[in-house]
XYZ file of C-alpha atoms in Angstrom:
569
model
C -4.431 2.812 -24.124
C -6.426 5.536 -22.654
C -4.180 8.625 -24.222
C -4.687 10.298 -20.895
C -2.073 12.269 -19.026
C -1.373 14.738 -16.752
C -0.734 18.041 -17.738
C 3.060 18.653 -17.736
C 5.907 20.143 -19.639
C 7.547 18.376 -22.575
C 10.446 16.344 -21.301
C 13.680 18.324 -21.502
C 16.049 15.526 -21.375
C 16.017 11.614 -21.435
C 18.279 8.644 -20.583
C 18.037 4.802 -21.412
C 17.756 1.661 -19.204
C 16.765 -1.519 -19.302
C 14.484 -1.567 -16.620
C 13.357 1.350 -14.337
C 12.273 0.935 -10.982
C 9.800 3.675 -9.314
C 9.994 3.676 -5.707
C 12.783 2.758 -3.117
C 10.847 0.918 -0.488
C 11.745 -2.861 -0.016
C 9.806 -3.989 -3.063
C 11.331 -1.671 -5.308
C 15.109 -2.027 -4.139
C 14.578 -5.843 -3.797
C 13.873 -5.837 -7.844
C 16.705 -3.386 -8.596
C 19.104 -5.352 -6.890
C 18.120 -8.632 -8.487
C 18.064 -6.920 -12.012
C 21.303 -5.440 -11.577
C 23.239 -8.574 -10.604
C 21.911 -9.851 -13.820
C 23.682 -7.525 -15.750
C 20.509 -5.207 -16.550
C 20.568 -1.432 -16.927
C 18.784 -0.370 -14.018
C 17.568 3.135 -13.175
C 15.567 3.729 -9.602
C 13.578 6.629 -9.232
C 12.336 7.775 -6.005
C 10.325 10.748 -4.761
C 12.294 11.675 -1.985
C 15.463 10.258 -0.365
C 16.055 6.527 -1.093
C 14.974 5.760 2.492
C 12.138 8.513 2.377
C 9.171 5.526 1.887
C 6.710 3.595 4.026
C 9.332 0.769 4.372
C 11.499 2.834 7.044
C 8.223 3.402 8.909
C 7.409 -0.332 9.333
C 7.750 -1.414 12.958
C 6.611 -5.120 13.784
C 8.615 -7.075 10.866
C 8.571 -9.667 8.497
C 6.038 -12.586 8.513
C 7.484 -15.885 7.669
C 7.886 -19.527 8.675
C 11.047 -19.772 10.166
C 10.500 -21.023 13.682
C 10.589 -24.696 14.713
C 6.978 -26.087 14.532
C 5.986 -23.684 12.190
C 5.158 -24.307 8.408
C 4.339 -22.392 5.239
C 0.923 -24.375 5.663
C 0.010 -22.672 8.774
C 0.881 -19.310 7.559
C -0.889 -20.083 4.441
C -4.116 -20.954 6.493
C -3.732 -18.017 8.686
C -3.471 -15.366 5.543
C -6.597 -17.105 3.885
C -8.573 -16.482 7.264
C -7.282 -12.806 7.588
C -8.067 -12.271 3.922
C -11.744 -13.381 4.606
C -12.421 -15.148 1.244
C -10.474 -12.955 -1.284
C -7.083 -14.275 -1.226
C -5.754 -15.805 -4.540
C -4.871 -19.196 -3.106
C -1.947 -19.631 -5.406
C -0.546 -16.041 -4.689
C -0.630 -16.899 -1.316
C 1.084 -20.171 -1.509
C 4.148 -18.215 -3.576
C 4.253 -15.800 -0.576
C 4.618 -18.434 2.265
C 6.515 -20.789 0.558
C 9.229 -18.758 -1.190
C 8.920 -15.994 1.761
C 11.699 -17.989 4.239
C 14.005 -17.966 1.415
C 13.451 -14.326 0.642
C 13.887 -13.136 4.285
C 17.242 -15.466 4.220
C 18.484 -13.446 1.148
C 17.658 -10.241 2.604
C 19.737 -11.100 5.852
C 22.873 -12.094 3.249
C 22.146 -8.602 1.925
C 23.142 -7.194 5.024
C 19.771 -6.538 7.002
C 20.571 -7.441 11.063
C 17.478 -9.174 12.747
C 17.198 -9.573 16.440
C 18.309 -12.453 17.630
C 17.788 -14.705 20.714
C 20.447 -15.672 23.141
C 20.906 -18.685 21.261
C 21.834 -17.071 17.792
C 18.560 -17.765 16.384
C 16.146 -15.179 14.845
C 13.825 -13.758 17.337
C 10.065 -14.081 16.561
C 6.899 -12.572 17.956
C 3.356 -12.697 17.352
C 0.786 -10.207 15.814
C -2.650 -10.036 14.967
C -4.367 -13.139 12.989
C -1.124 -15.414 13.536
C -1.541 -18.480 15.571
C 2.150 -18.940 15.927
C 5.157 -16.676 16.585
C 6.629 -16.175 13.307
C 7.275 -12.230 12.978
C 11.024 -11.647 12.349
C 11.995 -7.838 13.785
C 14.918 -5.609 13.937
C 16.062 -3.051 16.183
C 13.234 -4.188 18.568
C 10.662 -1.933 16.813
C 12.365 -0.419 13.903
C 12.463 -3.275 11.461
C 11.561 -1.199 8.514
C 14.760 1.315 9.222
C 16.888 -1.518 9.141
C 15.650 -3.114 6.135
C 15.729 0.383 4.428
C 19.422 1.192 5.496
C 20.765 -2.575 4.389
C 18.782 -2.421 0.607
C 19.919 1.435 0.357
C 23.442 0.544 1.504
C 23.447 -2.333 -1.088
C 22.430 -0.065 -3.793
C 24.853 2.228 -3.362
C 27.710 -0.248 -3.219
C 26.631 -1.807 -6.512
C 26.821 1.644 -8.003
C 23.025 1.365 -9.148
C 22.129 4.577 -10.996
C 19.122 6.622 -8.997
C 17.282 9.447 -9.393
C 15.984 10.858 -5.974
C 13.467 13.844 -5.299
C 11.519 12.910 -8.678
C 7.740 12.449 -9.093
C 6.592 9.875 -11.944
C 4.316 11.124 -14.119
C 3.183 9.131 -16.678
C 3.807 5.854 -18.671
C 5.337 6.142 -22.135
C 4.234 3.412 -24.878
C 5.428 2.371 -28.212
C 3.582 1.538 -31.339
C 2.587 -1.796 -30.017
C 1.219 -0.346 -27.154
C 3.936 -1.963 -24.682
C 5.650 -0.022 -21.906
C 8.487 2.456 -23.174
C 9.251 4.213 -20.005
C 8.125 7.256 -18.074
C 8.000 10.634 -17.898
C 8.879 12.367 -14.438
C 9.842 15.667 -12.661
C 12.591 16.332 -10.664
C 12.639 18.552 -7.978
C 15.178 21.030 -7.116
C 18.749 21.099 -8.578
C 20.634 18.226 -9.671
C 22.074 16.066 -12.010
C 18.557 16.382 -13.739
C 16.090 19.203 -13.376
C 12.520 19.614 -14.396
C 10.588 17.168 -16.265
C 12.477 14.318 -18.281
C 12.208 10.867 -19.384
C 13.748 7.249 -18.579
C 12.969 5.220 -21.227
C 13.098 1.777 -20.721
C 11.079 -1.371 -22.001
C 10.171 -2.322 -18.654
C 8.796 -0.527 -15.773
C 8.505 -1.679 -12.322
C 5.792 0.337 -10.165
C 6.880 0.262 -6.450
C 5.435 3.253 -5.360
C 3.967 2.605 -2.180
C 0.401 3.399 -0.724
C -2.120 5.829 -0.694
C -2.850 6.762 2.867
C -2.510 10.588 2.094
C -5.929 10.501 0.730
C -7.288 10.332 4.390
C -7.140 13.131 6.767
C -5.050 10.880 9.231
C -2.699 7.989 8.099
C 0.319 6.199 9.306
C 1.683 6.679 5.652
C 4.510 8.983 5.096
C 3.619 12.459 3.049
C 4.926 10.860 -0.371
C 2.196 8.229 -0.208
C -0.471 10.004 -2.393
C -1.256 6.876 -4.855
C 0.599 8.417 -7.752
C 1.532 4.607 -8.794
C -2.054 3.586 -8.854
C -3.142 7.015 -10.495
C -0.365 6.587 -13.517
C -1.242 2.835 -14.002
C -4.936 3.918 -14.554
C -4.033 6.489 -17.063
C -1.914 3.947 -18.993
C -4.956 1.701 -19.159
C -4.103 -1.220 -16.337
C -6.784 -2.601 -14.121
C -7.094 -1.644 -10.632
C -8.375 -4.035 -8.114
C -9.647 -4.449 -4.688
C -9.195 -0.822 -3.921
C -12.166 -0.795 -1.306
C -10.327 -2.623 1.211
C -8.121 0.106 2.990
C -6.897 -1.231 6.262
C -7.266 1.070 8.855
C -4.497 0.103 11.670
C -6.435 -0.358 15.025
C -3.835 1.110 17.112
C -2.620 4.353 15.904
C -1.430 7.156 18.706
C -4.359 9.619 19.358
C -2.995 13.204 19.188
C -6.509 14.621 19.326
C -9.639 15.657 17.450
C -8.649 16.959 14.352
C -5.207 16.200 14.044
C -4.255 15.347 10.310
C -1.396 13.968 8.596
C 1.059 11.279 9.271
C 0.190 9.996 12.605
C 2.393 7.698 15.099
C 2.103 4.055 14.678
C 1.888 1.581 17.811
C 2.779 -1.622 16.439
C 0.443 -4.577 16.694
C 3.836 -6.357 18.276
C 2.960 -4.427 21.477
C -0.198 -6.534 21.527
C 1.664 -9.420 20.508
C 3.784 -9.230 23.505
C 0.771 -8.822 25.839
C -0.467 -5.166 25.866
C -4.536 -5.127 26.466
C -7.039 -2.857 24.708
C -9.278 -1.223 27.457
C -11.922 1.856 27.537
C -11.696 4.833 29.963
C -12.399 2.479 33.021
C -9.994 -0.211 32.234
C -12.556 -2.754 30.569
C -10.850 -5.140 28.174
C -13.479 -5.223 25.578
C -11.752 -7.221 23.128
C -12.227 -10.502 25.583
C -15.188 -12.589 24.116
C -15.029 -10.728 20.643
C -12.575 -13.128 19.299
C -10.862 -16.344 20.131
C -7.619 -14.298 19.751
C -8.876 -11.348 21.480
C -6.457 -8.309 21.036
C -4.594 -10.479 18.467
C -7.542 -10.882 16.347
C -7.111 -9.424 12.485
C -6.686 -6.171 12.128
C -10.115 -5.387 10.856
C -11.864 -7.036 13.614
C -10.118 -5.214 16.165
C -10.357 -1.984 14.244
C -14.302 -2.603 14.129
C -14.217 -3.313 17.818
C -12.659 -0.020 18.715
C -14.746 1.630 16.622
C -17.956 0.196 17.993
C -16.879 1.070 21.509
C -15.994 4.382 21.002
C -19.259 4.917 19.343
C -21.111 2.799 22.653
C -18.998 5.286 24.842
C -19.306 8.447 23.070
C -15.542 9.171 22.765
C -12.886 9.612 20.225
C -10.304 6.978 21.350
C -9.842 4.044 23.387
C -6.519 2.997 25.365
C -3.414 0.286 24.813
C -2.286 -0.578 28.332
C 1.022 -2.298 28.705
C 2.074 -0.788 31.999
C 2.670 -4.000 33.066
C 5.780 -4.488 30.753
C 7.714 -2.459 33.015
C 10.517 0.287 31.854
C 13.046 -2.408 30.731
C 10.992 -4.029 28.150
C 9.537 -0.820 26.926
C 12.900 0.509 26.475
C 14.709 -2.643 24.769
C 11.829 -3.994 22.819
C 9.750 -0.676 21.826
C 12.311 2.057 22.064
C 10.645 4.011 18.918
C 7.164 3.664 20.355
C 8.594 4.632 23.470
C 10.187 7.776 22.204
C 7.217 8.976 19.965
C 4.675 8.647 22.890
C 7.178 10.465 25.148
C 7.271 13.087 22.792
C 3.711 13.766 22.769
C 3.687 13.707 26.450
C 2.753 9.993 27.292
C 4.433 7.546 29.235
C 3.478 4.078 28.500
C 5.600 2.716 31.176
C 2.862 4.462 33.383
C -0.110 5.231 32.003
C -2.005 3.489 29.208
C -1.781 4.770 25.570
C -4.418 6.418 23.687
C -5.428 4.925 20.539
C -7.680 5.219 17.450
C -7.925 3.522 13.991
C -6.196 5.380 11.136
C -5.573 4.795 7.518
C -2.864 2.357 7.061
C -2.688 0.061 4.002
C -4.183 -0.426 0.588
C -4.967 -4.352 0.406
C -5.577 -3.311 -3.222
C -3.986 -1.714 -5.932
C -2.880 -2.470 -9.864
C -3.905 -6.023 -10.311
C -0.767 -8.388 -11.594
C -0.203 -11.807 -12.006
C 1.858 -14.265 -10.057
C 5.007 -12.679 -11.794
C 3.841 -8.734 -11.240
C 3.102 -8.161 -14.659
C -0.210 -6.086 -15.281
C -2.644 -5.653 -17.475
C -0.263 -3.466 -20.033
C 2.467 -5.525 -21.507
C 6.005 -4.534 -19.996
C 4.227 -2.626 -16.986
C 4.860 -4.625 -13.407
C 3.779 -3.601 -10.057
C 5.139 -5.017 -6.705
C 4.497 -3.896 -2.929
C 1.674 -1.822 -1.536
C 1.213 -0.370 -5.131
C 0.118 -3.691 -6.245
C -2.959 -6.009 -5.914
C -1.168 -9.504 -6.278
C -4.239 -11.409 -4.579
C -2.087 -12.153 -1.475
C -4.247 -9.761 0.986
C -7.716 -10.302 -0.084
C -10.042 -8.084 2.231
C -7.724 -7.855 4.791
C -3.869 -8.030 5.002
C -2.484 -10.300 7.734
C -0.075 -8.596 9.989
C 3.303 -8.087 8.623
C 2.759 -10.100 5.322
C 3.260 -6.543 3.631
C 7.319 -6.352 3.855
C 7.272 -10.390 2.683
C 4.862 -9.941 -0.152
C 7.448 -6.595 -1.374
C 10.045 -9.260 -1.080
C 8.867 -12.117 -2.690
C 7.074 -10.635 -5.652
C 9.986 -8.219 -6.235
C 12.115 -11.208 -6.669
C 9.554 -12.943 -9.051
C 9.237 -9.870 -11.282
C 13.206 -9.463 -11.491
C 13.288 -12.973 -12.626
C 10.634 -12.377 -15.173
C 12.584 -9.603 -16.645
C 15.617 -11.111 -16.821
C 13.897 -14.226 -18.476
C 12.336 -12.456 -21.409
C 15.225 -9.681 -21.931
C 14.879 -6.133 -22.737
C 12.418 -5.546 -25.870
C 14.790 -3.867 -28.074
C 13.020 -3.560 -31.062
C 13.089 0.332 -30.952
C 9.499 0.944 -32.041
C 8.684 4.679 -31.782
C 6.748 6.169 -28.889
C 3.581 6.992 -30.142
C 2.192 8.980 -27.042
C 5.709 10.907 -26.525
C 4.357 14.035 -24.462
C 6.830 16.015 -26.739
C 4.788 15.527 -29.497
C 1.722 17.273 -30.633
C -1.173 16.321 -28.410
C -3.233 14.475 -30.966
C -5.860 12.405 -29.965
C -4.602 12.572 -26.122
C -6.554 13.768 -23.170
C -4.465 16.176 -20.988
C -6.007 16.440 -17.243
C -6.964 19.323 -15.877
C -4.955 19.608 -12.685
C -6.500 20.659 -9.295
C -4.894 23.121 -6.831
C -3.071 22.096 -4.008
C -5.688 23.712 -1.735
C -8.499 21.109 -2.609
C -5.968 18.096 -1.119
C -7.449 18.856 2.485
C -10.915 18.823 0.825
C -10.493 15.176 -0.486
C -9.000 13.965 2.676
C -11.659 15.230 4.527
C -14.404 13.829 2.281
C -12.736 10.385 2.268
C -12.109 10.093 6.082
C -16.065 11.390 6.888
C -17.516 9.202 3.936
C -15.137 5.979 3.236
C -13.474 5.528 6.170
C -13.451 2.860 8.805
C -17.496 3.177 8.820
C -19.317 3.333 5.405
C -22.859 3.223 4.229
C -24.898 3.764 0.895
C -25.302 7.367 2.103
C -21.941 8.157 3.324
C -20.086 6.798 0.029
C -22.908 8.645 -2.169
C -22.102 11.970 -0.500
C -17.942 11.182 -1.139
C -18.553 10.495 -4.762
C -20.808 13.619 -5.253
C -18.401 15.733 -3.414
C -15.422 14.253 -5.422
C -17.047 14.840 -8.626
C -17.796 18.566 -7.618
C -14.358 18.708 -6.853
C -13.194 17.448 -10.486
C -16.028 19.829 -12.120
C -14.883 22.803 -10.369
C -11.431 22.527 -11.603
C -12.602 22.039 -15.065
C -14.545 24.714 -15.256
C -12.175 27.173 -13.482
C -10.722 29.219 -16.263
C -7.413 29.981 -13.828
C -6.791 26.317 -13.574
C -3.730 24.950 -11.511
C -0.380 25.293 -13.095
C 1.619 22.065 -13.165
C 3.829 21.475 -10.386
C 4.278 18.672 -7.750
C 1.661 19.739 -5.626
C -1.114 20.002 -8.138
C 0.147 16.655 -9.523
C -0.040 14.855 -6.493
C -3.713 16.566 -5.755
C -5.108 15.290 -8.979
C -3.409 11.639 -8.321
C -5.590 11.777 -4.922
C -8.694 12.643 -6.392
C -7.913 9.880 -9.111
C -7.566 7.136 -6.464
C -10.287 8.431 -4.232
C -13.113 8.241 -7.264
C -11.866 4.501 -7.703
C -11.819 3.638 -4.135
C -15.595 5.150 -3.686
C -17.000 3.583 -6.746
C -15.677 0.206 -5.553
C -17.003 0.679 -2.258
C -20.411 1.577 -3.350
C -20.510 -1.377 -5.707
C -19.537 -3.958 -2.805
C -22.984 -4.173 -1.082
C -21.684 -6.015 1.993
C -19.159 -6.176 4.814
C -16.070 -7.874 4.249
C -12.617 -7.906 5.949
C -11.573 -4.316 6.114
C -14.885 -2.896 4.089
C -17.539 -2.272 6.587
C -20.915 -1.390 5.265
C -23.321 -0.079 8.188
C -26.177 -0.952 6.067
C -24.681 -4.098 4.587
C -23.580 -5.651 7.780
C -23.422 -9.126 6.375
C -20.913 -11.041 4.347
C -22.325 -12.434 1.292
C -20.274 -14.868 -0.464
C -22.849 -16.027 -2.930
C -22.947 -12.350 -4.424
C -19.473 -11.073 -3.306
C -17.052 -13.625 -3.040
C -14.935 -12.263 -6.147
C -12.937 -9.312 -6.815
C -13.880 -6.021 -8.194
C -11.762 -4.696 -11.062
C -11.802 -0.801 -12.090
C -10.277 0.508 -15.104
C -10.505 4.076 -16.672
C -11.701 4.545 -20.565
C -10.668 7.233 -22.667
C -13.641 9.698 -21.912
C -12.355 9.335 -18.358
C -15.300 6.943 -17.038
C -14.496 4.367 -14.324
C -15.662 1.227 -15.366
C -16.462 -1.100 -12.612
C -16.498 -5.073 -13.291
C -16.837 -8.021 -10.782
C -14.523 -10.922 -11.526
C -16.319 -14.441 -11.824
C -14.544 -16.063 -8.859
C -12.327 -15.234 -6.240
C -9.369 -16.118 -8.386
C -7.940 -13.335 -10.628
C -8.637 -13.914 -14.396
C -5.259 -13.596 -16.554
C -3.903 -10.199 -17.128
C -3.786 -10.593 -21.006
C -5.711 -7.899 -22.649
C -8.455 -9.922 -24.403
C -9.115 -12.025 -20.918
C -9.202 -8.914 -18.971
C -12.527 -7.673 -20.828
C -14.552 -10.438 -19.776
C -18.001 -9.461 -19.076
C -19.565 -8.684 -15.850
C -20.916 -11.605 -13.772
């Protein structure tokens, strides 16, 4: 127990539940529906509207062995290759064997996937997959359809929800077990201001942290809140250095910041080519799958070509598709491109890599349990070991489905922990030995993002990472030395969380002196299995130091508190 909290007013209200789910994407809502069906009092807390998370923006689809001739073993093989030696094989096996059933249950919930003329689920290919196994909806609007179906089910079943609520910190009882969360509800509503949901089980499904970079495909809500909360609560974080940069993000010009339009990998899966300004297909000869190589390989190849040519972007050429295919198969992408003055039917689309997905996160076991008893994590906020050093395309929605179901089953099997022990770190009590973090002002957010994009983006080196670490530490020290510290509020809480996850990412990236998956070190260009074929685990000490250790193997150690304190190897 770190005893570290965000600076915030004491809770002015509270409600009780058996389980509180923080986040309303595919992972959070799947867990909430399953817990509710078992009769547990379930509360869903979400930062904006129920459908405002990353799930809604997913274009490509859900990967699962659903097609003729495809098998879970083949899906497993492709996932392990993409993960570059760091996937936890047990976690991947759980994903690929339980995945097809999870997708069918999603369909039973109401999700309407695209079908062939014969009525079968239509499947496409994406990077790293040797078979067509990506189920999609609305052409390129898969996430929107999944979100619609799950949100509708949540409302139909009367699940209690708290929207526009930023989660702040974890509550614990006298045994150090989870006892709920504090949160701030924005604006007027049933609850307003800082309150608490008291529950013996908390499921973090808060999504990613793409907003730590200047340009990302993530929505504005993706500020790393779940990872930061877990760290302050004493949980372990793993593999945060492995941030996937999507190779083909619509290039909107130098200096463009914030959420950028994604151009799905499925466009390449259907036959679009990556070319430079002269029309040369530079992926040929780079990998056996050319444009359909794993994302880290494609992102690196695009970046190399940009450096060679002294340009800021490459192009994705799908002119040979014709207007009908663009309109029917990729209507969302077509509309986004045309909204920015680009017509994919008649011209190549300018693209460049941007921050897309965190393969690492809060370390869990196969049931989503973290190193803090009663605290679970699933979806992008979690590190289950499935993705290793580089997520295989369209495995993220599947991971959210499979591990959310596993978490719900574990919560149901063990039943609510109802001893009623006092909450010993209640923010309503005197501070005592707790450390209250000095908040950063919202104006610092852009400094963090630019520091991360310049020093810890697609290309990294000892020098760039050292500069980033120094800049982040300077921001922290400046805030602590400022007599006019930022006032508690959503912007300052988010900025403080961004600094937290940025520090962890840079610390891990500095430690990993090799190139593997989506971690590319210019000064360490080779993969080194002998020394680095293992995970980096980070925790926060009570005096706010980050401690980084290496696991003994590529498999995760148990999440029990004693086992998680093994010496660094």
